[in-house]
mmCIF file of C-alpha atoms in Angstrom:
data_model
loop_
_atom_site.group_PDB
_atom_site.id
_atom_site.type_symbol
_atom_site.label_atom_id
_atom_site.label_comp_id
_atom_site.label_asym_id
_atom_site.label_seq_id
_atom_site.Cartn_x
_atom_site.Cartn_y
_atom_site.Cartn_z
ATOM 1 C CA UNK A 1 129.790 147.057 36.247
ATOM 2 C CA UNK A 2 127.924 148.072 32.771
ATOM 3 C CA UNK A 3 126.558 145.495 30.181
ATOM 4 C CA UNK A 4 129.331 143.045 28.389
ATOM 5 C CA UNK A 5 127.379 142.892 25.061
ATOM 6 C CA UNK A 6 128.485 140.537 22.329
ATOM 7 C CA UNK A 7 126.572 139.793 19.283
ATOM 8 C CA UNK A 8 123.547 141.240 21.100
ATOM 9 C CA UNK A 9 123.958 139.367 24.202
ATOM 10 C CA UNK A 10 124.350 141.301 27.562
ATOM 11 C CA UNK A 11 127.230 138.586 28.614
ATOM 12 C CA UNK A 12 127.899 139.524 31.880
ATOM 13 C CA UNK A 13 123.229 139.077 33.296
ATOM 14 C CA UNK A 14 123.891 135.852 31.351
ATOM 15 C CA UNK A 15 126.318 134.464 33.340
ATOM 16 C CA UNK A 16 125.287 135.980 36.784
ATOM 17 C CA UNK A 17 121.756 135.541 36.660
ATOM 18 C CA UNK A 18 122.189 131.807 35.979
ATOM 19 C CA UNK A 19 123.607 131.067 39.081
ATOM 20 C CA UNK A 20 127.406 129.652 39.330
ATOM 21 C CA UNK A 21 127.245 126.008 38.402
ATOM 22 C CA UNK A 22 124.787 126.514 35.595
ATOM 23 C CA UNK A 23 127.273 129.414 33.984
ATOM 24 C CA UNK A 24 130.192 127.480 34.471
ATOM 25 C CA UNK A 25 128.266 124.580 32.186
ATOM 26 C CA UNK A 26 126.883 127.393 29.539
ATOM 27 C CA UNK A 27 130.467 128.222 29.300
ATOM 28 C CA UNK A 28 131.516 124.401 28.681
ATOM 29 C CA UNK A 29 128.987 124.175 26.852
ATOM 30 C CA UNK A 30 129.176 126.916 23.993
ATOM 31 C CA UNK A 31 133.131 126.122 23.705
ATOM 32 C CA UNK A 32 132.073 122.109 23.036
ATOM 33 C CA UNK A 33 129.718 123.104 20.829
ATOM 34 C CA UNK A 34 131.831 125.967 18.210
ATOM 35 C CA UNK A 35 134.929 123.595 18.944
ATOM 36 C CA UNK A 36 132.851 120.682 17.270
ATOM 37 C CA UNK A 37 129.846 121.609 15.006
ATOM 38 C CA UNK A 38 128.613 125.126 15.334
ATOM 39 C CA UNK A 39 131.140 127.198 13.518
ATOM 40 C CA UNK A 40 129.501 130.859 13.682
ATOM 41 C CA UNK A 41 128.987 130.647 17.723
ATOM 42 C CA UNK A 42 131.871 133.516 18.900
ATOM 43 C CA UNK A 43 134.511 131.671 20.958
ATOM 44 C CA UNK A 44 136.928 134.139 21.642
ATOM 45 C CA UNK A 45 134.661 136.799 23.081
ATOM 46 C CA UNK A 46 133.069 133.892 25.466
ATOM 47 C CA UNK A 47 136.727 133.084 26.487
ATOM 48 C CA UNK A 48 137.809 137.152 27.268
ATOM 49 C CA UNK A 49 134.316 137.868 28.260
ATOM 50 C CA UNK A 50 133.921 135.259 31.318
ATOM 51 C CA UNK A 51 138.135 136.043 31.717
ATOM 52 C CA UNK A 52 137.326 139.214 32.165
ATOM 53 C CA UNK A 53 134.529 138.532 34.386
ATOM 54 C CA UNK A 54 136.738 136.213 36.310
ATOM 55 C CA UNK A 55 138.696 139.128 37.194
ATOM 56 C CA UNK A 56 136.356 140.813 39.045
ATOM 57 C CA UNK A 57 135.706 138.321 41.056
ATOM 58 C CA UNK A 58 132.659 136.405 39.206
ATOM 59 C CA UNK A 59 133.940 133.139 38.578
ATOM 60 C CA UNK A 60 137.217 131.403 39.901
ATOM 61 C CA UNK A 61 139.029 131.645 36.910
ATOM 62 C CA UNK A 62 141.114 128.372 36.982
ATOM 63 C CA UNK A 63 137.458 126.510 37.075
ATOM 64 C CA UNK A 64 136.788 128.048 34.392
ATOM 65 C CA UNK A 65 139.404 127.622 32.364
ATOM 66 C CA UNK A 66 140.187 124.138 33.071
ATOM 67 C CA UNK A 67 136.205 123.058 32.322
ATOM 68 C CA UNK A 68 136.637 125.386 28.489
ATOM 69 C CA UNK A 69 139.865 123.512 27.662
ATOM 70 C CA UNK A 70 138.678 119.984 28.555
ATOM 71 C CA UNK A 71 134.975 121.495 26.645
ATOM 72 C CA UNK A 72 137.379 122.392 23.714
ATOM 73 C CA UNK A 73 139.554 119.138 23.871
ATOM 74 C CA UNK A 74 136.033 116.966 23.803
ATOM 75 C CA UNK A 75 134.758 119.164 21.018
ATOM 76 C CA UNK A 76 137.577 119.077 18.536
ATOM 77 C CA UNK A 77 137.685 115.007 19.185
ATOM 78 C CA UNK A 78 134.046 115.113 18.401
ATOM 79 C CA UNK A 79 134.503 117.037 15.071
ATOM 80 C CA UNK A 80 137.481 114.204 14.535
ATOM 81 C CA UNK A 81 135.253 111.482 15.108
ATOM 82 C CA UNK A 82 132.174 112.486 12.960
ATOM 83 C CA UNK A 83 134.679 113.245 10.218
ATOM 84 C CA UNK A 84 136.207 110.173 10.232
ATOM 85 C CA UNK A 85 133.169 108.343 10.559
ATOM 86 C CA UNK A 86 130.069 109.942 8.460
ATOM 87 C CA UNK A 87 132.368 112.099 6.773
ATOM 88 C CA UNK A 88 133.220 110.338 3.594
ATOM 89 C CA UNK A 89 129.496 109.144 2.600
ATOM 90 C CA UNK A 90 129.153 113.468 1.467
ATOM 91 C CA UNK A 91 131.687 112.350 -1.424
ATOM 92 C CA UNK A 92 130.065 109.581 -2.686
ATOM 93 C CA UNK A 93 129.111 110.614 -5.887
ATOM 94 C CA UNK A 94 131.424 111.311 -8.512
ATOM 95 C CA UNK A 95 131.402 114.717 -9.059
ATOM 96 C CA UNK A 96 129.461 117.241 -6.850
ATOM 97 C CA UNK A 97 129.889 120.582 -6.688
ATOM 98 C CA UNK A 98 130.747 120.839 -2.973
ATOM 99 C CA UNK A 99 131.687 116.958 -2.424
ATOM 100 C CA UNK A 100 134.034 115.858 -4.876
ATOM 101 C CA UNK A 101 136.022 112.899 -4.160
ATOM 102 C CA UNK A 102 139.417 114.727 -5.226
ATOM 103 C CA UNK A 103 138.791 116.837 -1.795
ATOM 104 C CA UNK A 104 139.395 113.418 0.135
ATOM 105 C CA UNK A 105 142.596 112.840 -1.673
ATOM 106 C CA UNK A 106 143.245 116.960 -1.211
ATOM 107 C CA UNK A 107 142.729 117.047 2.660
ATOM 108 C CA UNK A 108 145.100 113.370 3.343
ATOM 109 C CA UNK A 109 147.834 115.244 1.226
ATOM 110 C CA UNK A 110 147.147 118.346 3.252
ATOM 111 C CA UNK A 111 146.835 116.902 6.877
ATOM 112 C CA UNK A 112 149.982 114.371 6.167
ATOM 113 C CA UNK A 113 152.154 117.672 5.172
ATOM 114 C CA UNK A 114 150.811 120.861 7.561
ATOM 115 C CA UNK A 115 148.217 118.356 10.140
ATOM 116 C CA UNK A 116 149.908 119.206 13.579
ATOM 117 C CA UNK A 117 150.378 122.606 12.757
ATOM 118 C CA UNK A 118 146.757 123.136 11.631
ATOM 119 C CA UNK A 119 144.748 121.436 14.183
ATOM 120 C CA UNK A 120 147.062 124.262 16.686
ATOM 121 C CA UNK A 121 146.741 127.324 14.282
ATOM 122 C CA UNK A 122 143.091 126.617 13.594
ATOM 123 C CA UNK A 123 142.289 127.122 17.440
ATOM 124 C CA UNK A 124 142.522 131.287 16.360
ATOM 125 C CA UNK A 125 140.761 131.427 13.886
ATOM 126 C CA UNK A 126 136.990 131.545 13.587
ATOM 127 C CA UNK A 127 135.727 129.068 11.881
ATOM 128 C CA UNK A 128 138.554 126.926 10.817
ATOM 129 C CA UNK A 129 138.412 125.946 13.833
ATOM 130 C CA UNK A 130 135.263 124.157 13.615
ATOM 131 C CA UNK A 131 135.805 122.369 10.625
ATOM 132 C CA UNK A 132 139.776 121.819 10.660
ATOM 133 C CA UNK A 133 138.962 118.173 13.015
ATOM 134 C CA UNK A 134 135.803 117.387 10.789
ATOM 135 C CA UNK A 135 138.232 117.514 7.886
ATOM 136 C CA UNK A 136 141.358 116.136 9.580
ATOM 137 C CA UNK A 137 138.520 112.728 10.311
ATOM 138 C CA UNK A 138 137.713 112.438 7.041
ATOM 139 C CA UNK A 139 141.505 112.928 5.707
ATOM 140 C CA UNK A 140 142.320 109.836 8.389
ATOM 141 C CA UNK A 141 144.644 112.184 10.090
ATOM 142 C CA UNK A 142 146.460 109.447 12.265
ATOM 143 C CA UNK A 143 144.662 110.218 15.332
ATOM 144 C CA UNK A 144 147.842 110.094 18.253
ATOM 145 C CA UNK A 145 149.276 112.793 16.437
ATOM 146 C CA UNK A 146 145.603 114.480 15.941
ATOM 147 C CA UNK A 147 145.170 114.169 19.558
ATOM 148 C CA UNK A 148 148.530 115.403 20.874
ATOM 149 C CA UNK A 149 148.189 118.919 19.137
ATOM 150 C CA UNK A 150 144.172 119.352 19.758
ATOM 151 C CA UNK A 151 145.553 119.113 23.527
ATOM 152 C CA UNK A 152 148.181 122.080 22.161
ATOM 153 C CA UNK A 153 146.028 123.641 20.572
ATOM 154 C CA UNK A 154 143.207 124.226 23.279
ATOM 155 C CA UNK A 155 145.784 124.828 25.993
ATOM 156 C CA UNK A 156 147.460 128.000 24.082
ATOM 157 C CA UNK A 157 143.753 128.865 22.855
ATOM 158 C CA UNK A 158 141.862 128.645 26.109
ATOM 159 C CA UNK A 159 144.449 129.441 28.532
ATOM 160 C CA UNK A 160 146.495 131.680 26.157
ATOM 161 C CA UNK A 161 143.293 134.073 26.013
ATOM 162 C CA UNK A 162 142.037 133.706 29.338
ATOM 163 C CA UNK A 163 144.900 134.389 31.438
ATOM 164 C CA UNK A 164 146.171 137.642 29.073
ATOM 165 C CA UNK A 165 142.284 138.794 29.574
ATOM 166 C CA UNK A 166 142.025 138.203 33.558
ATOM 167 C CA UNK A 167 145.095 139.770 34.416
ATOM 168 C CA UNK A 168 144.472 142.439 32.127
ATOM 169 C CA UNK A 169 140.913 143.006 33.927
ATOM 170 C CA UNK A 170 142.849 142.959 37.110
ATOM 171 C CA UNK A 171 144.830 146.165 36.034
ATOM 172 C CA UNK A 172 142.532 148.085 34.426
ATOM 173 C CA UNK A 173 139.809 150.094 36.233
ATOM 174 C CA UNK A 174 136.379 149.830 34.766
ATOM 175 C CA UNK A 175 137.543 147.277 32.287
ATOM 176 C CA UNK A 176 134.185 146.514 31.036
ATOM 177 C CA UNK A 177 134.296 149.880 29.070
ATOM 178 C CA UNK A 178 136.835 148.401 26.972
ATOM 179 C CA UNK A 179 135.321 144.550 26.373
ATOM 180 C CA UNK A 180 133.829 145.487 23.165
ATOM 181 C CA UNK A 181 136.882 146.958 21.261
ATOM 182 C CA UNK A 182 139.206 144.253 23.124
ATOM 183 C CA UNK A 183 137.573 141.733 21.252
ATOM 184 C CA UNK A 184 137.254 143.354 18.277
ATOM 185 C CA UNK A 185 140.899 143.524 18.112
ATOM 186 C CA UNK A 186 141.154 139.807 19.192
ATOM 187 C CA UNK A 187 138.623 138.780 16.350
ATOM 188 C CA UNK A 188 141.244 140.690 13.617
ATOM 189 C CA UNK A 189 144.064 139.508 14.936
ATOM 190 C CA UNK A 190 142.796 135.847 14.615
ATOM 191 C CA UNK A 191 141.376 136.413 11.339
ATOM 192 C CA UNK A 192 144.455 137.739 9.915
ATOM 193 C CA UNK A 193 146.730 134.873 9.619
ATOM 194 C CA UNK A 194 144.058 133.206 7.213
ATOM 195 C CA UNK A 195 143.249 136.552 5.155
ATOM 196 C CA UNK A 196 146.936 136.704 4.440
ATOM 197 C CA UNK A 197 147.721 133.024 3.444
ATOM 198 C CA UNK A 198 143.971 133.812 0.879
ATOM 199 C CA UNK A 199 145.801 136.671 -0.316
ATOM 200 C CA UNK A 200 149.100 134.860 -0.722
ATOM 201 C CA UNK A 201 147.004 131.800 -2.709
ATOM 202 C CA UNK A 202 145.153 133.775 -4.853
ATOM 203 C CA UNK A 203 148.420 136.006 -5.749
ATOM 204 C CA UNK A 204 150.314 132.972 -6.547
ATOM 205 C CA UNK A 205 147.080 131.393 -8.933
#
């Protein structure tokens, strides 16, 4: 099988040369992390990537998914938490440039109206993702309902992508050839919900 390089990383010596138990935590471990506070780390290739990897016969793929949803579950409720708790001291001051007070006021208005449908939708797209519980914390987002659809959310996310990518690997010969531009077109796809609603915003101003 050749190298499974993403963002310079040969993902497929990472995971093997680790050992099982210690790739199966680097896995929970960089889904907690870009599902709470490290936006630019790339989800959706680690998903497809160890998927794919799965499907060869490298990891048992329903450990692995079950350990990235409950890592992306833990991870969004972290982002909720230090939102809801340390967020609000940024917009102390009266007028900032980044933390204005009116974005409080902005993000309860938002969360109360489109909330359960962002925390899902965010799950797709890089980013957003990160920050959509840090801001749903600090907009008290009544937490039950915040809860419910980060559960949602992670299951269409984690399992959604996972599955379509190790049954995919199962069909295709050599499928490690075709990791790079698989993600690629992931990545787009995910992006281009948000590109359009920016486009639709900024045609409307």
């Amino acid at each position: 099988m050749a190298h499974m390089d993403i963002l310079g990383f040969d993902v497929k010596a990472l995971f093997t040369t680790t050992g099982t138990v210690v790739a199966y935590l680097l896995a929970f471990g960089i889904i907690f992390a870009e599902s709470s506070i490290i936006f630019f780390l790339p989800g959706d290739s680690f998903i497809i990537a160890a998927a794919l990897l799965a499907s060869q016969g490298i990891f048992n793929i329903w450990v692995l998914l079950l350990l990235m949803f409950l890592a992306a579950v833990i991870g969004n409720n972290l982002g909720y938490y230090l939102g809801s708790r340390y967020g609000r001291q940024l917009f102390n001051k009266e007028k900032s440039l980044l933390f204005d007070r009116k974005h409080i006021e902005r993000s309860e208005k938002f969360y109360a109206r489109y909330g359960p449908m962002t925390i899902v939708l965010a799950r797709f797209v890089p980013m957003v993702r990160t920050v959509a519980p840090i801001l749903a914390g600090v907009g008290n987002m009544n937490y039950t309902t915040f809860f419910s659809y980060n559960i949602i959310g992670a299951l269409l996310w984690v399992f959604g992508l996972g599955l379509s990518a190790y049954y995919i690997g199962g069909l295709i010969p050599n499928v490690d050839k075709y990791i790079l531009p698989f993600i690629i077109i992931v990545i787009l796809l995910s992006v281009l919900p948000g590109a359009l609603s920016l486009l639709r915003a900024h045609q409307k101003r």
